[in-house]
XYZ file of C-alpha atoms in Angstrom:
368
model
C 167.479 11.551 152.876
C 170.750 13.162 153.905
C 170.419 16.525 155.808
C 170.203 19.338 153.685
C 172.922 21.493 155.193
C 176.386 20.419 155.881
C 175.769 21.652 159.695
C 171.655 21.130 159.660
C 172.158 20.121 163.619
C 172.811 23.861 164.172
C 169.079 25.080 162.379
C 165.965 24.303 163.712
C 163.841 21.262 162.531
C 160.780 23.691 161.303
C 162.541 25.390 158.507
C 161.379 24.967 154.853
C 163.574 22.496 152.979
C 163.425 25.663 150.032
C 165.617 27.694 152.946
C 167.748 24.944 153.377
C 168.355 24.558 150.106
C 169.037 28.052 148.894
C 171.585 28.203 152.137
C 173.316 25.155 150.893
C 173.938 27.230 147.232
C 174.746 30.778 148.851
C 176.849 29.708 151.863
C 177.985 26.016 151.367
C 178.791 26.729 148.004
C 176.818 24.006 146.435
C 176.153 24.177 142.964
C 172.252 23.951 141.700
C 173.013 20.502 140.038
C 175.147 18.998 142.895
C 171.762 20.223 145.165
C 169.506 18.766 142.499
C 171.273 15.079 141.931
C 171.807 15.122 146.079
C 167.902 15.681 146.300
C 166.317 14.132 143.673
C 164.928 16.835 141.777
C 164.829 18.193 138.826
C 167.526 21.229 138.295
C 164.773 23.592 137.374
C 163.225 23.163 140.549
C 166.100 24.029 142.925
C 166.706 27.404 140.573
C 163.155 28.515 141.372
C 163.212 28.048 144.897
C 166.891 29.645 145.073
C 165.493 32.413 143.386
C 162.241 32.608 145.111
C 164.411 32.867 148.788
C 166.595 35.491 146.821
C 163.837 37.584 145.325
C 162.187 37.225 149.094
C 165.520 39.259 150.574
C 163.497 42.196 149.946
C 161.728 41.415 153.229
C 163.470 43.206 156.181
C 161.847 40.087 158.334
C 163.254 37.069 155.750
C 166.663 39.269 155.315
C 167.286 39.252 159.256
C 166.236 35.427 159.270
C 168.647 34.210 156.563
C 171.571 35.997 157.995
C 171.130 35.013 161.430
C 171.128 31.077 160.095
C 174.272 31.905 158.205
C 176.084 33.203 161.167
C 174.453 29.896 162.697
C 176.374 27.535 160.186
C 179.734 29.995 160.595
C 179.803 30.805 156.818
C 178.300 34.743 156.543
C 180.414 36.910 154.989
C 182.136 39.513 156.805
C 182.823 43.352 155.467
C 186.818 42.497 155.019
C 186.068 39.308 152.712
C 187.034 40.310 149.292
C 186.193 36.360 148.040
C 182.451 37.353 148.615
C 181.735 40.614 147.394
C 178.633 39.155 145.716
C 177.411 37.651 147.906
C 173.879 38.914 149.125
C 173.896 41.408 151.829
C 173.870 40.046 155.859
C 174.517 42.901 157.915
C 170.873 42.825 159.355
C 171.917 43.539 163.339
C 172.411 40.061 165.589
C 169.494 39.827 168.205
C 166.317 37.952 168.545
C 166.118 35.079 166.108
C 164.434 32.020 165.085
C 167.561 30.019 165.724
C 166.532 28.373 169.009
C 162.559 27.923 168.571
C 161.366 24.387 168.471
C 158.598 22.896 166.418
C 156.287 23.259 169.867
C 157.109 26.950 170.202
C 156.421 27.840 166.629
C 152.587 25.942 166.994
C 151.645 27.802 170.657
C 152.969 30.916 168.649
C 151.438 30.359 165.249
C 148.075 30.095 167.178
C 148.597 32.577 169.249
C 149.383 35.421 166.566
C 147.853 33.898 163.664
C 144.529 34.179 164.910
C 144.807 37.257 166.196
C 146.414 38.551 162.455
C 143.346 36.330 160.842
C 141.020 39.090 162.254
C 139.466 41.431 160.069
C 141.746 44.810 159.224
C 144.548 43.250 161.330
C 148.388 43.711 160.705
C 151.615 42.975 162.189
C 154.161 46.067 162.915
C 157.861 46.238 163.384
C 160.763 48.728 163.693
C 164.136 48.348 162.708
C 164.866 48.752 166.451
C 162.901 46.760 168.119
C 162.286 43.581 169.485
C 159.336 42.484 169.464
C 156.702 43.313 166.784
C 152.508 43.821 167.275
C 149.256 43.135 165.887
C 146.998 46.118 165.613
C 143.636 45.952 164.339
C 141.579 49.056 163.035
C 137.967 48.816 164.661
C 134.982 50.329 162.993
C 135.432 53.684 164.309
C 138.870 53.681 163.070
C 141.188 53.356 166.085
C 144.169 51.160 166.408
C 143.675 48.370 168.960
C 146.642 45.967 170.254
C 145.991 42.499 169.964
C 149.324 40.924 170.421
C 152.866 40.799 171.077
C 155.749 38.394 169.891
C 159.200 37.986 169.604
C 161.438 39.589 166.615
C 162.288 35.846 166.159
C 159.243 34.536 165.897
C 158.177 37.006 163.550
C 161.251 36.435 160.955
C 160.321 32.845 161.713
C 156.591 33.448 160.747
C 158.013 35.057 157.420
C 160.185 32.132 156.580
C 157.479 30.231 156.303
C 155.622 32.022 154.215
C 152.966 32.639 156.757
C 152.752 36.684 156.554
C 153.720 38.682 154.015
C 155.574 42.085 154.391
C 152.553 44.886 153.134
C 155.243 48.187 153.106
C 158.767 48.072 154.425
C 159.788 51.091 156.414
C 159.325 52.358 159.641
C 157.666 50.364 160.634
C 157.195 47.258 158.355
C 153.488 45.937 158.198
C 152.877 42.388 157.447
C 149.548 40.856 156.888
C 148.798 36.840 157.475
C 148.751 34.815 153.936
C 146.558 32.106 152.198
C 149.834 29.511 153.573
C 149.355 31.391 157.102
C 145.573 30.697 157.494
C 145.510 27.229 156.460
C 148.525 26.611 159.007
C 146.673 28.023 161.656
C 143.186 25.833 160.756
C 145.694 22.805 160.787
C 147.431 23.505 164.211
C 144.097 24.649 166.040
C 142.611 20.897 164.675
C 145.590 19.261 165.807
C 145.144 20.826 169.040
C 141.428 20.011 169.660
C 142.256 16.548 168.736
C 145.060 16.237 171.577
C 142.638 17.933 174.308
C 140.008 15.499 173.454
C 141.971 12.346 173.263
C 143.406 13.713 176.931
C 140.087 14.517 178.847
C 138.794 10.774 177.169
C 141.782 9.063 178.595
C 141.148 10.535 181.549
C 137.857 9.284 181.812
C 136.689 12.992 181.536
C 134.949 12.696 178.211
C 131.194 13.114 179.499
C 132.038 14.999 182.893
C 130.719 18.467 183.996
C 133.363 20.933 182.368
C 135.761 22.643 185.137
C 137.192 25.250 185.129
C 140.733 24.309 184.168
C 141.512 25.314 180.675
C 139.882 25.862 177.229
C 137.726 23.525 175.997
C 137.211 23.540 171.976
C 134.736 21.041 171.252
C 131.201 19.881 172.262
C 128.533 17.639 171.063
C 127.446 19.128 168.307
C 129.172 18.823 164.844
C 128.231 22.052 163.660
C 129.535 23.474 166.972
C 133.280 22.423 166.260
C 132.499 24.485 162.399
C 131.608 27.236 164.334
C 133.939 27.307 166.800
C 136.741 26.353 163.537
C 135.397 30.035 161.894
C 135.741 31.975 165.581
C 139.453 30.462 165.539
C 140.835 31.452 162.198
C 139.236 34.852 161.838
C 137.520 36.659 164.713
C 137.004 35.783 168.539
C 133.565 35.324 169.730
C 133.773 39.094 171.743
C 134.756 40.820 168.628
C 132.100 39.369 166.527
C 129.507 40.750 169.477
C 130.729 43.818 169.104
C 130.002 44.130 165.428
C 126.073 43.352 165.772
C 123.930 46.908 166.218
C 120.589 47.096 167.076
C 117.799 48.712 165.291
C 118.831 52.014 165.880
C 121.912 51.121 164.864
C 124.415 51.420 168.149
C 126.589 48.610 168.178
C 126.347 46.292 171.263
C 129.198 46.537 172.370
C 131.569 49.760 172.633
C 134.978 49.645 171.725
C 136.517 49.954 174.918
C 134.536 46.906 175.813
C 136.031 45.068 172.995
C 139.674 46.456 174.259
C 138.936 45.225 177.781
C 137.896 41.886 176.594
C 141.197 41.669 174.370
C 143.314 42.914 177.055
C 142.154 40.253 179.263
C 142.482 37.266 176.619
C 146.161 38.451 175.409
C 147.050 38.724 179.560
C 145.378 34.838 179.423
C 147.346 33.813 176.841
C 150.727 35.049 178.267
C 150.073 33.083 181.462
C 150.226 30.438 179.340
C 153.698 30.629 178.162
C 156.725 28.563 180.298
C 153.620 27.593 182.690
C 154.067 24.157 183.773
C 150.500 22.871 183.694
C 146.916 25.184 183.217
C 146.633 27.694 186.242
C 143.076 26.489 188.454
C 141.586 29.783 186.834
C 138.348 28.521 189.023
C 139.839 28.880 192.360
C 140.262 32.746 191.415
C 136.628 33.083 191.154
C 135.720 30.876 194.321
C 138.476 32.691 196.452
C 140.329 29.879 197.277
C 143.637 31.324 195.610
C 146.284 33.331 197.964
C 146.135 36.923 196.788
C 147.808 38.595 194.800
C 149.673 42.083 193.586
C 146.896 43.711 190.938
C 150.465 44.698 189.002
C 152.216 41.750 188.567
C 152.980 39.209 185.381
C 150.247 38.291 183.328
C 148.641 35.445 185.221
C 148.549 37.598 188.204
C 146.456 40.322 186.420
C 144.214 37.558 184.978
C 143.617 36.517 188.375
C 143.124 39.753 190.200
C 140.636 40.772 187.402
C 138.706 36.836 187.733
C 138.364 37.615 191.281
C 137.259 40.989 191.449
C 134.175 39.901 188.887
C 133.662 36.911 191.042
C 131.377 33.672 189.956
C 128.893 34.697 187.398
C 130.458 37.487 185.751
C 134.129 36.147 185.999
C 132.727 32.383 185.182
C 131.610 34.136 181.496
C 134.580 36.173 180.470
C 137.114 33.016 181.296
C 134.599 30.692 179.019
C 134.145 33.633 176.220
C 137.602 35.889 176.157
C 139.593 33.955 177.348
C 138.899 29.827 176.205
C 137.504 31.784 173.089
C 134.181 29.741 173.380
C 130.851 31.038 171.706
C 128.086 32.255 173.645
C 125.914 29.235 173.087
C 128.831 27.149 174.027
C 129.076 28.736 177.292
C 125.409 29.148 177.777
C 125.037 25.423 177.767
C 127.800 24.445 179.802
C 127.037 26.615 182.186
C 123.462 25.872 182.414
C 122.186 29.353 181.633
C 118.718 30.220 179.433
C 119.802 30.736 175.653
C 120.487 34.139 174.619
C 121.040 35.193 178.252
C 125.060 34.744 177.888
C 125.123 38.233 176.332
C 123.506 40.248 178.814
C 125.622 38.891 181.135
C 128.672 39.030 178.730
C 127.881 42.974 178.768
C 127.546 43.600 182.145
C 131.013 41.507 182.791
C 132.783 43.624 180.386
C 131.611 46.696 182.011
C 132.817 45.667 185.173
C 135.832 44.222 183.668
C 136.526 48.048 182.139
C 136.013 49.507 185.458
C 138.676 47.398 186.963
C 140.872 48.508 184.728
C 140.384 51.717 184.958
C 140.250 51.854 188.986
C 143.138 49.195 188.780
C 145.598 50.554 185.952
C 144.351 53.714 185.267
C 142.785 54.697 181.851
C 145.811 53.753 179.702
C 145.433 49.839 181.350
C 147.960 47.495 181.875
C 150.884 46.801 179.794
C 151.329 44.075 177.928
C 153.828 41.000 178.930
C-alpha cells in the first residue's frame, strides 16, 4: 500500500492510519473519495474517521498533536493565510511532541505510564504550560500521590492513540487510561515477558538461580504469570499490600510506606531510560559498587537507597517495588518461608522511609 501522506517519511511509524488519513484531507487537500479509491475503502468509512479526528480536536492533548504533525509535513496554516480561514485551528504552542518517538519509545513508555494510570483512582494531569504531565492517584485517605512523570509528547502521543481520554479540559487537563489503553498495555507487557524469556533460554539461563540483574516476569507456575498479568495492568504488588487491614481494621501498610515504595520504583524505572544495558542492582547491596552522591540522577538514588538497606531488606524491595514481583514470587526465589516476605517487606519500607527522610528531608527526592 502506498504511504498515506504525501511526506509520511517525516511522521513517525506508530501513528493510526485514521490520523494519517484525516491529515491527508485537512492539509494535503485530498478529497474523501480520492482517500477512499487510494485506500480501498468504502467512502463512508474515511468520513467517519475524518470526523472522528475532527470531533477529537476538542482535546487540548490531540489538538497540540495534530498541529505539530502539520508543521511536520510544512502545510499548517499560518494567521496571514486568507486561502485557509476554515481550516481547523493550529496555534497550539511548538514544544515537546510526538514527532521524533519511535515505535520502541512509545512501548517502554506505554508500560511505564499505563500501568501506573491502570491503578485504581489514577489520572494523568497537564497545564497549558508545561512540559511534562503526571499521574496522581487518590489513596484511601484521600491524598494525592505521584506516580509518574512523562513527556508533553508522549502524552499527546498517548492521546492519539486513543489510549487516555481527556476527563475535564482546563487547568489542568485530567485524562484517565481507556478500554484501547488497557488492552495495549496487557499486549506490550506479554510481548515483553516473551522477549525476556526467549533471552535468559538462549542464554542457557532458563533453569538458573535468578540474579540480581533485572526484572524477571515469569516463573513456573501458570497461574503465576495470571497473577503477575493482573499486578501489571492495574495495581503493583506494594499497593495491593497496602489495601489489606487487619481485624481491627488498620491497614498494613501506611501511606507513606506506599509513597516510599512508589518513589523508589518510579526512581527504578527512570534509571532505565537511555541506559545501555540493566545496572548490576546486586552489587549495590553486596557493596561492591563505587559510591555514590545520595542526590544524584535516578539510578544513583536507587543505589544509595539499595545500599543503605543492605542484603535482606534491599534484596526484597528490588524483587517487590521495583521488578514489580508478588510476594510469593519473591518468597520462593529467594528461598524464604511463605508468608514471611511481608514482614520483611514492612520492615524494608520503614527503613526505606527513614532514608528518605534522613536523606532528602520530609518532602523526598524529586522526581527525574
Amino acid at each position: 500500500m502506498e504511504p498515506n501522506l504525501s511526506a509520511s517519511v517525516t511522521l513517525p511509524a506508530w501513528l493510526p492510519d485514521a490520523v494519517r488519513l484525516y491529515l491527508d484531507h485537512t492539509e494535503e487537500g485530498l478529497s474523501l473519495r480520492e482517500l477512499a479509491r487510494r485506500e480501498g475503502l468504502a467512502a463512508s468509512t474515511v468520513l467517519r474517521q475524518v470526523r472522528r479526528y475532527e470531533a477529537r480536536r476538542d482535546d487540548p492533548l490531540v489538538d497540540e498533536a495534530l498541529a505539530a504533525l502539520a508543521r511536520a509535513q510544512g502545510t499548517a496554516p499560518t494567521p496571514d493565510d486568507p486561502d485557509r480561514k476554515d481550516a481547523p485551528s493550529m496555534t497550539a504552542p511548538l514544544r515537546s511532541t510526538p514527532i521524533t518517538l519511535d515505535d520502541d519509545s512509545i512501548a517502554r513508555e506505554g508500560r511505564r505510564i499505563l500501568r501506573r494510570m491502570a491503578e485504581p483512582g489514577a489520572v494523568m494531569a497537564i497545564a497549558p504550560d508545561m512540559e511534562k504531565a503526571a499521574v496522581l492517584r487518590t489513596g484511601s485517605d484521600g491524598s494525592m500521590t505521584q506516580t509518574a512523570v512523562l513527556d508533553r509528547g508522549v502524552a499527546q502521543a498517548f492521546a492519539l492513540k486513543d489510549w487516555i481520554t481527556c476527563l475535564k479540559p482546563g487547568r489542568p487537563a485530567t485524562y484517565a487510561i481507556t478500554a484501547a489503553g488497557r488492552a495495549a498495555l496487557k499486549r506490550m507487557v506479554e510481548e515483553e515477558d516473551r522477549r525476556r524469556m526467549a533471552h535468559h533460554t538462549a542464554c542457557g539461563m532458563a533453569e538458573a538461580p535468578a540474579a540480581f540483574t533485572g526484572p524477571e516476569r515469569w516463573s513456573d507456575r501458570a497461574d503465576d504469570g495470571a497473577r503477575r498479568m493482573r499486578h501489571a495492568v492495574s495495581e503493583s504488588p506494594v499497593a495491593v499490600l497496602a489495601r489489606r487491614r487487619d481485624k481491627e481494621g488498620n491497614v498494613f501498610l501506611e501511606p507513606d510506606l506506599l509513597r516510599a515504595a512508589e518513589r523508589l520504583h518510579e526512581d527504578y524505572e527512570l534509571a532505565q531510560i537511555g541506559a545501555r544495558g540493566a545496572p548490576n542492582w546486586d552489587s549495590f547491596l553486596t557493596g561492591g559498587a563505587a559510591p555514590l552522591p545520595a542526590s544524584g540522577s535516578a539510578r544513583d538514588r536507587v543505589a544509595v537507597a539499595l545500599r543503605d538497606l543492605g542484603p535482606g531488606l534491599g534484596d526484597i524491595l528490588l524483587r517487590v517495588c521495583c521488578y514489580q514481583e508478588g510476594l510469593e514470587i519473591a518468597e520462593k526465589r529467594m528461598g524464604w518461608a511463605a508468608r514471611s516476605g511481608k514482614i520483611v517487606l514492612r520492615i524494608a519500607l520503614q527503613r526505606l522511609r527513614r532514608h528518605y527522610d534522613e536523606t532528602y528531608g520530609r518532602t523526598g527526592p524529586l522526581i527525574g
